[in-house]
Coordinates of C-alpha atoms and ligand atoms in Angstrom, one line a residue:
X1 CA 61.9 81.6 54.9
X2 CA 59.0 83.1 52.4
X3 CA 56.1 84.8 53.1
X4 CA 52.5 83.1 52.8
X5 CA 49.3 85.4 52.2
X6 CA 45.8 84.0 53.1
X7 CA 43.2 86.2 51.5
X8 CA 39.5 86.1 51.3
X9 CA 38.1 84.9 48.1
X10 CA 34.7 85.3 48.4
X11 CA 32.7 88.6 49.8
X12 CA 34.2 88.3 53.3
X13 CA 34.1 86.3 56.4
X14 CA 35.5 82.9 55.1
X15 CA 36.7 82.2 58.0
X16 CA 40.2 83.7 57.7
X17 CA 40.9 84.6 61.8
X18 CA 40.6 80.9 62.5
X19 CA 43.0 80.1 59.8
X20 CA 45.4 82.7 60.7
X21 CA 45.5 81.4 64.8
X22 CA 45.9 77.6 63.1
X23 CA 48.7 78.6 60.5
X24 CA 50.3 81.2 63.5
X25 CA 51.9 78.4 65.4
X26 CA 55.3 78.7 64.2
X27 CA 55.3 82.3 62.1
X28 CA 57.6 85.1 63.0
X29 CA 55.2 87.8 61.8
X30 CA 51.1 88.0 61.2
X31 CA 50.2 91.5 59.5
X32 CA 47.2 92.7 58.2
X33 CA 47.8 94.6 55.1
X34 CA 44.0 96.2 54.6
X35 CA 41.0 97.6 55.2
X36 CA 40.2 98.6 59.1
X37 CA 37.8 97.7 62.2
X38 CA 35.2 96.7 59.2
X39 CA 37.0 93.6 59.4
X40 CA 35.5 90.9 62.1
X41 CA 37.8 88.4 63.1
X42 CA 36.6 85.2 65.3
X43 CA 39.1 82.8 66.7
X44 CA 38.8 80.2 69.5
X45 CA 41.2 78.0 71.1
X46 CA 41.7 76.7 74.8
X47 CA 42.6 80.3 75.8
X48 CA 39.1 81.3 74.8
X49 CA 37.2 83.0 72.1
X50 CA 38.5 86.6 70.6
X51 CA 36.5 88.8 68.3
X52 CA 39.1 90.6 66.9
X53 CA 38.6 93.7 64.7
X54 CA 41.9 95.5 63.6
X55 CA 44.5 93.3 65.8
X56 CA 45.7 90.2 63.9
X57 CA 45.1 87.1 64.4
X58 CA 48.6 85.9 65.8
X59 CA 47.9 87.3 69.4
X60 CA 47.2 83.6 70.5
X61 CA 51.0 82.9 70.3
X62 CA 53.1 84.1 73.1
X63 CA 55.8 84.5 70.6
X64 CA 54.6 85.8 67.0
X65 CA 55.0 89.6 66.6
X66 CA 51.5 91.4 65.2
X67 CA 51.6 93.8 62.5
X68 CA 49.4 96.1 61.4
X69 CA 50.5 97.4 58.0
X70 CA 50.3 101.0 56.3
X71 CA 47.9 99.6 54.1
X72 CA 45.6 100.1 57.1
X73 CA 43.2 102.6 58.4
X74 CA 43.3 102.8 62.2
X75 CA 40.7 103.6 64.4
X76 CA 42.6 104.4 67.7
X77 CA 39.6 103.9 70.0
X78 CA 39.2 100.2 68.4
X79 CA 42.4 99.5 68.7
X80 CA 43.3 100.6 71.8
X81 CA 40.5 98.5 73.1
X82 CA 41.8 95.5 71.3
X83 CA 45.2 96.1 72.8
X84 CA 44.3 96.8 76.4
X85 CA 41.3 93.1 75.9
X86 CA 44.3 91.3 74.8
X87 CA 47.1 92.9 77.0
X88 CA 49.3 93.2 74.0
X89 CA 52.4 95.0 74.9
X90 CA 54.8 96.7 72.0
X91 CA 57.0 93.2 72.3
X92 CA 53.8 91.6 70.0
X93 CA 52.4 94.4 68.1
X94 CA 53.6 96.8 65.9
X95 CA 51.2 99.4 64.0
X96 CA 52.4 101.1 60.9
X97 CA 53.6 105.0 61.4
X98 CA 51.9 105.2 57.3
X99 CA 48.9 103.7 58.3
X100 CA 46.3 106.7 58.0
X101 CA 43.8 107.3 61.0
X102 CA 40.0 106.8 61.2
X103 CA 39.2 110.0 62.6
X104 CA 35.7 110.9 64.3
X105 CA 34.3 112.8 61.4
X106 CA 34.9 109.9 59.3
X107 CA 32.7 107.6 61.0
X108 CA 29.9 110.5 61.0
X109 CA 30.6 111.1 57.0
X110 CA 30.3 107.6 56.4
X111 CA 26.6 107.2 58.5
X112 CA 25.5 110.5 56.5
X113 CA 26.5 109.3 53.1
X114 CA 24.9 106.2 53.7
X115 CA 21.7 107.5 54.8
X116 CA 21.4 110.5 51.4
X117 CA 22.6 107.1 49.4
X118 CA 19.1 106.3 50.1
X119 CA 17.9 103.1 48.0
X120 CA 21.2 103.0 46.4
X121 CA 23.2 102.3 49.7
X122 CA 25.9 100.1 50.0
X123 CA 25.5 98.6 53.5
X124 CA 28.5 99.6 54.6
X125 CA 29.7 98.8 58.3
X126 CA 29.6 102.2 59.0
X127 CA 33.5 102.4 60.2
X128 CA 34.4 105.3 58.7
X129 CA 36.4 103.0 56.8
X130 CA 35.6 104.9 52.8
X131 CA 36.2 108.2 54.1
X132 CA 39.4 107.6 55.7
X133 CA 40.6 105.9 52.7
X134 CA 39.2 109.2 50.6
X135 CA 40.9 111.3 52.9
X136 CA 44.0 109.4 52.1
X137 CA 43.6 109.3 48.3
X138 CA 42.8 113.4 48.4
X139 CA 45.8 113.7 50.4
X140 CA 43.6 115.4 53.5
X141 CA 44.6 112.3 56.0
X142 CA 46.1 112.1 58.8
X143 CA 48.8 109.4 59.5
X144 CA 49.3 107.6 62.5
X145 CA 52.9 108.8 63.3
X146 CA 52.0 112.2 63.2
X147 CA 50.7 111.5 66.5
X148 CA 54.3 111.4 67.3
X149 CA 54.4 114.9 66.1
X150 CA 51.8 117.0 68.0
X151 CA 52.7 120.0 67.0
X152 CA 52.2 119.9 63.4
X153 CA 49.1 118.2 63.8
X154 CA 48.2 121.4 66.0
X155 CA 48.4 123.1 63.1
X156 CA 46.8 121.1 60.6
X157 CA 43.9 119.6 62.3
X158 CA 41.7 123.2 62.5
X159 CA 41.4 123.5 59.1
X160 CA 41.0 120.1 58.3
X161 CA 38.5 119.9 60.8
X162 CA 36.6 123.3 59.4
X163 CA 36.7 122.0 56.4
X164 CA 34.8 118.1 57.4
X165 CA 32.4 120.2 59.1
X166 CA 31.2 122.5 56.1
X167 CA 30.4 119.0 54.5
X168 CA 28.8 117.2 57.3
X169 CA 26.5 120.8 58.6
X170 CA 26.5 122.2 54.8
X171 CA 26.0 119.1 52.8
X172 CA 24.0 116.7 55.2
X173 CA 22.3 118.8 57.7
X174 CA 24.6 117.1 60.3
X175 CA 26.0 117.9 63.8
X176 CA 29.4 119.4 63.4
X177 CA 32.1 117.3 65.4
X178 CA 34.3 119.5 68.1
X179 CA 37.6 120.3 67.1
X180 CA 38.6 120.5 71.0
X181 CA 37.3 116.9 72.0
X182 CA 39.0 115.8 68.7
X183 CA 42.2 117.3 70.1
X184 CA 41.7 115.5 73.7
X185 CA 41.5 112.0 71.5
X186 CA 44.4 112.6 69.7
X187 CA 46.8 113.8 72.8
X188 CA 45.3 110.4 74.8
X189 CA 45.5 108.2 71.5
X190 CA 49.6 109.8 71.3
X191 CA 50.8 108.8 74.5
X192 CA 49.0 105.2 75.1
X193 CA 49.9 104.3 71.2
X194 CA 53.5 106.0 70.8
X195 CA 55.2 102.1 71.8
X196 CA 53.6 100.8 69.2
X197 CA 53.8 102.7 66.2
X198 CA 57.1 101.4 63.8
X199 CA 58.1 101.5 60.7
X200 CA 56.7 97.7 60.1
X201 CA 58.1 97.3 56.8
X202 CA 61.5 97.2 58.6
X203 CA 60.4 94.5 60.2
X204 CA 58.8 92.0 58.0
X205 CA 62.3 92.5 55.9
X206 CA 64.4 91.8 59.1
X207 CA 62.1 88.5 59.7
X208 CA 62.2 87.5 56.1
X209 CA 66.4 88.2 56.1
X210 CA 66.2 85.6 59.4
X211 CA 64.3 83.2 58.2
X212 CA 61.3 84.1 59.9
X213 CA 58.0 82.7 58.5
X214 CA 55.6 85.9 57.8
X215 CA 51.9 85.4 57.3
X216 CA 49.8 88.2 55.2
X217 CA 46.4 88.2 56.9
X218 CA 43.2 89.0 54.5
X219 CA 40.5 91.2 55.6
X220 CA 37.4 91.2 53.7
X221 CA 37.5 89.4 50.2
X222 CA 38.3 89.5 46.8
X223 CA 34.8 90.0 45.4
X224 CA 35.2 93.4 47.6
X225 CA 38.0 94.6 46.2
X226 CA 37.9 98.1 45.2
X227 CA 39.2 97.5 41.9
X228 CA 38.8 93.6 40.9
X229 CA 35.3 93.5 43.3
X230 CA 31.7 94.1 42.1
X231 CA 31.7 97.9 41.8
X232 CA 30.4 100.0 43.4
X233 CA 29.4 97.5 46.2
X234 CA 32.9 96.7 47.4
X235 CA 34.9 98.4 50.2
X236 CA 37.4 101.0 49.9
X237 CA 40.6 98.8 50.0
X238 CA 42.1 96.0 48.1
X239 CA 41.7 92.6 49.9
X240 CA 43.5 91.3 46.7
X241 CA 47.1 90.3 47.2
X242 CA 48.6 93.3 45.1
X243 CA 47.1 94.7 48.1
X244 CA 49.4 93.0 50.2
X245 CA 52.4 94.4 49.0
X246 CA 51.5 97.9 48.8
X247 CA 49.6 97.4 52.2
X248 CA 53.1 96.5 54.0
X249 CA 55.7 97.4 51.5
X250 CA 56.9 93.8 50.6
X251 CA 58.4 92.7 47.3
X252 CA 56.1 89.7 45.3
X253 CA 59.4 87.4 45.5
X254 CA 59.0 87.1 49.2
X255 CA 55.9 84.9 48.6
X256 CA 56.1 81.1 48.4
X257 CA 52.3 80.8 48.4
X258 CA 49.3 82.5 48.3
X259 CA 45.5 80.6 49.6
X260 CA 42.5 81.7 48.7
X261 CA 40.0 81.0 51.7
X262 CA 36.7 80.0 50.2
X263 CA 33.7 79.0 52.3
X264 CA 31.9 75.5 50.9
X265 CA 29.0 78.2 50.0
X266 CA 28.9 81.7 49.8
X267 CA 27.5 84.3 51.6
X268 CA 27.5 88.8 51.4
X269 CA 26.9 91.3 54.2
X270 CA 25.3 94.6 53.0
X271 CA 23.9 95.3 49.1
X272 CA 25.4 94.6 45.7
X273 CA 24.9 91.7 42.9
X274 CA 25.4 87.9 45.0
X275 CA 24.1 85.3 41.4
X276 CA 23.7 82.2 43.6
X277 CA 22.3 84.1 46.7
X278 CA 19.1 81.7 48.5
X279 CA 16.0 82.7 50.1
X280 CA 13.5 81.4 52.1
X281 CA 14.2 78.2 54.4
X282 CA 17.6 77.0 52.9
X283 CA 19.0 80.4 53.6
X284 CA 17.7 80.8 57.0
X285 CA 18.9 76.3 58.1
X286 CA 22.8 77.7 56.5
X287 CA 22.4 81.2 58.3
X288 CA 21.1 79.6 61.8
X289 CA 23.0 76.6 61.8
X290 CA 26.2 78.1 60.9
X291 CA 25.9 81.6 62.9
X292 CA 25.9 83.9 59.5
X293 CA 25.2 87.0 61.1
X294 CA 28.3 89.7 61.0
X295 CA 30.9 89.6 63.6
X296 CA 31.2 93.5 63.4
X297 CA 27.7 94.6 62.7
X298 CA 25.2 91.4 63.8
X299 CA 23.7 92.0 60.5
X300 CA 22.0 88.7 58.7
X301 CA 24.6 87.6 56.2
X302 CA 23.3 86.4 53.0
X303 CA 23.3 83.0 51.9
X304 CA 24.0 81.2 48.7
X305 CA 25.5 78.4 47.0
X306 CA 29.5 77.8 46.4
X307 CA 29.7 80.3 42.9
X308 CA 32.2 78.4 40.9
X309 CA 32.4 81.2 38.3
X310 CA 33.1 84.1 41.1
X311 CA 35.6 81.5 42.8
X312 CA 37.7 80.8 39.3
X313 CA 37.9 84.5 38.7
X314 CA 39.0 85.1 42.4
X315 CA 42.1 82.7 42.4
X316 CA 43.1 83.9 38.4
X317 CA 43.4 87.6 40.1
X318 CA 44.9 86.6 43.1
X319 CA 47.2 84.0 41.6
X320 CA 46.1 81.2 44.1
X321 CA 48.1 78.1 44.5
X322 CA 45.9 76.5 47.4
X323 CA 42.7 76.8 48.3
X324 CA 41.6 76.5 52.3
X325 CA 37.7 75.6 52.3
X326 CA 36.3 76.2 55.5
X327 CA 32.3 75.4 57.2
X328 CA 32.3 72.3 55.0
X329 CA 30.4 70.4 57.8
X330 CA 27.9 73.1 57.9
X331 CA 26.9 70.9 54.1
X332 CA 26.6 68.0 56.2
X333 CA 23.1 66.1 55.8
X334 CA 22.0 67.8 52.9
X335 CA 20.3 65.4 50.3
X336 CA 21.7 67.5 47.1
X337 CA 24.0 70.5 47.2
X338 CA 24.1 73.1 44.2
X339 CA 27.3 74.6 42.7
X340 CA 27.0 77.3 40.4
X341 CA 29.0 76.1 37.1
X342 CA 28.6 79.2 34.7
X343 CA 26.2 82.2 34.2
X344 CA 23.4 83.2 31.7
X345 CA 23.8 86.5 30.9
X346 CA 20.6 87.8 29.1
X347 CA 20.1 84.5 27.1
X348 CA 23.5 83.6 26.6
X349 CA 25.9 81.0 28.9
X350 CA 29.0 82.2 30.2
X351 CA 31.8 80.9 32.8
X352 CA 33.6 84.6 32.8
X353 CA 32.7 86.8 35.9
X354 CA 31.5 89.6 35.0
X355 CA 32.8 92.6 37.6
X356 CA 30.4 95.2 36.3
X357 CA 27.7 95.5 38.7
X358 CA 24.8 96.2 36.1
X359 CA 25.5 93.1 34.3
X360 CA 26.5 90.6 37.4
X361 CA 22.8 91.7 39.0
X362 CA 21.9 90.0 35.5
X363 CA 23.3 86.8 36.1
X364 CA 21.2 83.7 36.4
X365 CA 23.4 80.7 37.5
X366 CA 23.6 77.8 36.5
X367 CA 24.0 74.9 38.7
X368 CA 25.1 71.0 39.2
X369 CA 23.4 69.2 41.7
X370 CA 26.1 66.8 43.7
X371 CA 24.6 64.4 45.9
X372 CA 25.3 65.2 49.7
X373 CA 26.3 63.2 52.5
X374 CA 25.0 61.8 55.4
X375 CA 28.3 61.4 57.4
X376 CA 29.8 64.2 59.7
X377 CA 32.6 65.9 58.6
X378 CA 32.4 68.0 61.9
X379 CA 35.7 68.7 63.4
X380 CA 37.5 65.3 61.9
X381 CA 41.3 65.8 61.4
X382 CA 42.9 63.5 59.1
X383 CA 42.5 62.4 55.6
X384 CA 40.7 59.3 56.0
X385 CA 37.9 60.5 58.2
X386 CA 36.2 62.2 54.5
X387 CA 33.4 60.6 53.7
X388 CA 33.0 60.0 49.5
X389 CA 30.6 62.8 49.4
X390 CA 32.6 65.2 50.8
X391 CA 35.3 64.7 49.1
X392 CA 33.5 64.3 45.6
X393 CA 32.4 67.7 46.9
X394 CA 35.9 69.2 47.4
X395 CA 36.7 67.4 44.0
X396 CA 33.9 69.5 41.7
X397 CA 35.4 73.1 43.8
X398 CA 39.1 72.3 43.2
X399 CA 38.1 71.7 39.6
X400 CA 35.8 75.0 39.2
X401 CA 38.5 77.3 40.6
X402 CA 40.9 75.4 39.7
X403 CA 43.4 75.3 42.2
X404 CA 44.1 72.0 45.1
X405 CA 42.8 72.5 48.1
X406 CA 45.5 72.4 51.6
X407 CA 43.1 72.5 54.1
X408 CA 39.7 71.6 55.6
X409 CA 38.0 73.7 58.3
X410 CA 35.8 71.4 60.4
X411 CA 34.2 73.4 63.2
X412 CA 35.5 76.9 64.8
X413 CA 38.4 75.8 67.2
X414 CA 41.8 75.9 65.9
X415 CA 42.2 71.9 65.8
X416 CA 38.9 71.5 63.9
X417 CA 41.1 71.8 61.1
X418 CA 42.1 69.2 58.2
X419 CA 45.1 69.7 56.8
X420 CA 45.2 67.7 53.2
X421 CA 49.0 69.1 52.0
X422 CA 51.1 71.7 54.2
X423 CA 50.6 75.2 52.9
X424 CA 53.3 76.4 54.4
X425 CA 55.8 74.1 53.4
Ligands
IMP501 P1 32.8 99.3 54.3 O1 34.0 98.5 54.1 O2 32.4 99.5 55.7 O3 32.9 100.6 53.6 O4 31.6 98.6 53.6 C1 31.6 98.3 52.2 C2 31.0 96.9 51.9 O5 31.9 95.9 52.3 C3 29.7 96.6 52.6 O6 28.9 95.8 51.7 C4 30.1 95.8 53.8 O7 29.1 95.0 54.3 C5 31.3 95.0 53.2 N1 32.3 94.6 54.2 C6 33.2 95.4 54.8 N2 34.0 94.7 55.6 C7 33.5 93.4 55.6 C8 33.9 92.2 56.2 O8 34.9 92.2 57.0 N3 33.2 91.1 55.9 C9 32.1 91.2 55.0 N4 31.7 92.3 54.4 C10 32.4 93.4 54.7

């Protein structure tokens, strides 16, 4: 049985969590393969609704193992919470003894490097999530199975320690964090996580040997990605799928597809270039009507039209096969709907994205008005419940990006969901 990645093709919050719980049903495995608690996860079903951060979105079903990949980075407060919320013993989740740890220093160096950012910040969730990943990169992290190993963590963490605090007292004028409290964390964060930690790549090869369906769960989105993303205004991980196999250690021939999850418009949560962003009242009726504000941070999300351009260029470096559209009914009632068809880039017309910051700031889109619809599309579930308009809609994405759409979100709850081909077939 193949692997299946859903991945985020947009900026982020497409809806992914509620696609995960829907596609979970009969999957062996869901593992998260990137990025941390920056991540904001909403699913609801009759057992409730979960915000989930760092935890995947399988824990709905009693029997699908959770994994949370070396790909990672792992705030141990976050996720302890989101074990002990969800009572999820080490039977349903399994956290990587590669992924590297979001330690408290991070999460100060990532609010001071904000703040001296100044004008030029990138809104970031303020997770720690970038300086962990630096730490990584430098080679100055720390790995969650060396909580397994105290004693050479004993003697690494003062220096390391010394050294954050130099930065955060020298550099920023900030309050040095206490290597003694830090110590306490990590002895309490050893013995309540030691069940949990695994080498997970072991067992996403054992499930895929057995014929166990594995889902790859996205965080974040392609048009974050650190290195296909609008630079600098991205995170510090790759939400792409060659992110995915890195992330988990997982060869490419395990996939039999890969879904882009694209909202029917668009929307960005902190700064950077966004062509087709709205303002004024058509922002605020999406943003209020469809609950745009961030699952992690509350912050107002940014609203704009479906960008046809971002949306081919996502699925060409993701190597889409289906798309998943999701918040379609949110387009419900709408005399005219825009879609973005191609750029102008300082006088001239262009369908290529262009991933340099500078020049996608420069971008003035150019749209296609579609006629809307008055029918509700709200939580129908079959095929002949679409209305014409909608699905002249669906029609003009599938041709932009270029790849058939599979499924229909409809509403929030997991059988709100229109499933137009099985993805996982
Ligand atoms: P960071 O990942 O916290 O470093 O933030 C970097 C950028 O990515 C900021 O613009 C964040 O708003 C954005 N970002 C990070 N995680 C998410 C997410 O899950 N959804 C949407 N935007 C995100």
């Amino acid at each position: 049985m193949p692997a299946y990645a859903v991945i985020g093709a947009q900026w982020g919050d497409e809806g992914k969590g509620k696609i995960i719980d829907f596609l979970a049903e009969n999957a062996a495995i869901i593992a998260r393969y990137s990025g941390g608690n920056n991540a904001g996860h909403t699913v609801i079903n009759d057992a409730g609704t979960f915000k989930l951060h760092l935890v995947p979105s399988g824990i709905c079903w009693p029997h699908t193992m959770n994994v949370i990949g070396n790909g990672v980075v792992v705030d141990p407060e976050v996720l302890l919470k989101e074990i002990s919320e969800n009572k999820l013993d080490p039977s349903r989740l399994a956290v990587s003894d590669r992924a590297h740890l979001i330690m408290p220093y991070h999460i100060v160096l990532d609010k001071l490097e904000e703040a001296k950012r100044g004008d030029a910040a990138i809104g970031t969730t303020g997770r720690g999530v970038g300086p962990a990943y630096v730490d990584k990169v430098s080679r100055q992290g720390l790995r969650v199975g060396e909580l397994l190993d105290p004693e050479d963590l004993a003697l690494r963490l003062p220096e390391i320690v010394a050294f954050k605090n130099e930065i955060i007292t020298k550099i920023y004028g900030g309050e040095p964090v206490d290597l003694d409290d830090i110590f306490a964390l990590i002895n309490k964060w050893a013995s309540d996580l030691a069940p949990y930690i695994r080498p997970v790549e072991n067992l996403i090869a054992d499930a895929l040997d057995n014929d166990g369906k594995v889902i790859v769960e996205g965080a974040q989105g392609a048009l974050l990605d650190l290195d296909h993303g609008t630079y600098p205004f991205v995170t510090s991980s790759n939400p792409t799928v060659g992110g995915t196999l890195t992330g988990l250690g997982m060869g490419p021939r395990s996939y039999g597809g890969v879904a882009g999850v694209y909202k029917a418009y668009c929307t960005r949560v902190g700064a950077g270039p966004f062509p087709t962003e709205l303002h004024g009242e058509e922002a605020e009726q999406i943003r209020v009507q469809a609950g745009e504000f961030g699952t992690t941070t509350g912050r107002a999300r940014r609203i704009g039209w479906f960008d046809g351009v971002a949306g081919r260029y996502s699925a060409r470096v993701n190597g889409f096969d289906a798309m998943i559209i999701t918040k379609l009914d949110i387009l419900d009632g709408w005399d005219e709907i825009k879609v973005c068809v191609a750029y102008e880039i300082d006088g001239v017309r262009t369908d290529q994205f262009p991933v340099d910051a500078a020049t996608l700031d420069r971008a003035k889109p150019i749209y296609e008005t579609i006629q809307g619809w008055t029918e509700s599309t709200r939580a129908i579930t079959k095929p002949e419940q679409l209305n014409d308009g909608a699905r002249a809609y669906i029609k003009k994405l599938e041709e932009l990006v270029g790849v058939p759409t599979k499924i229909l979100s409809t509403g929030p709850r997991r059988e709100e969901t229109l499933v137009l081909e099985d993805f996982l077939a």
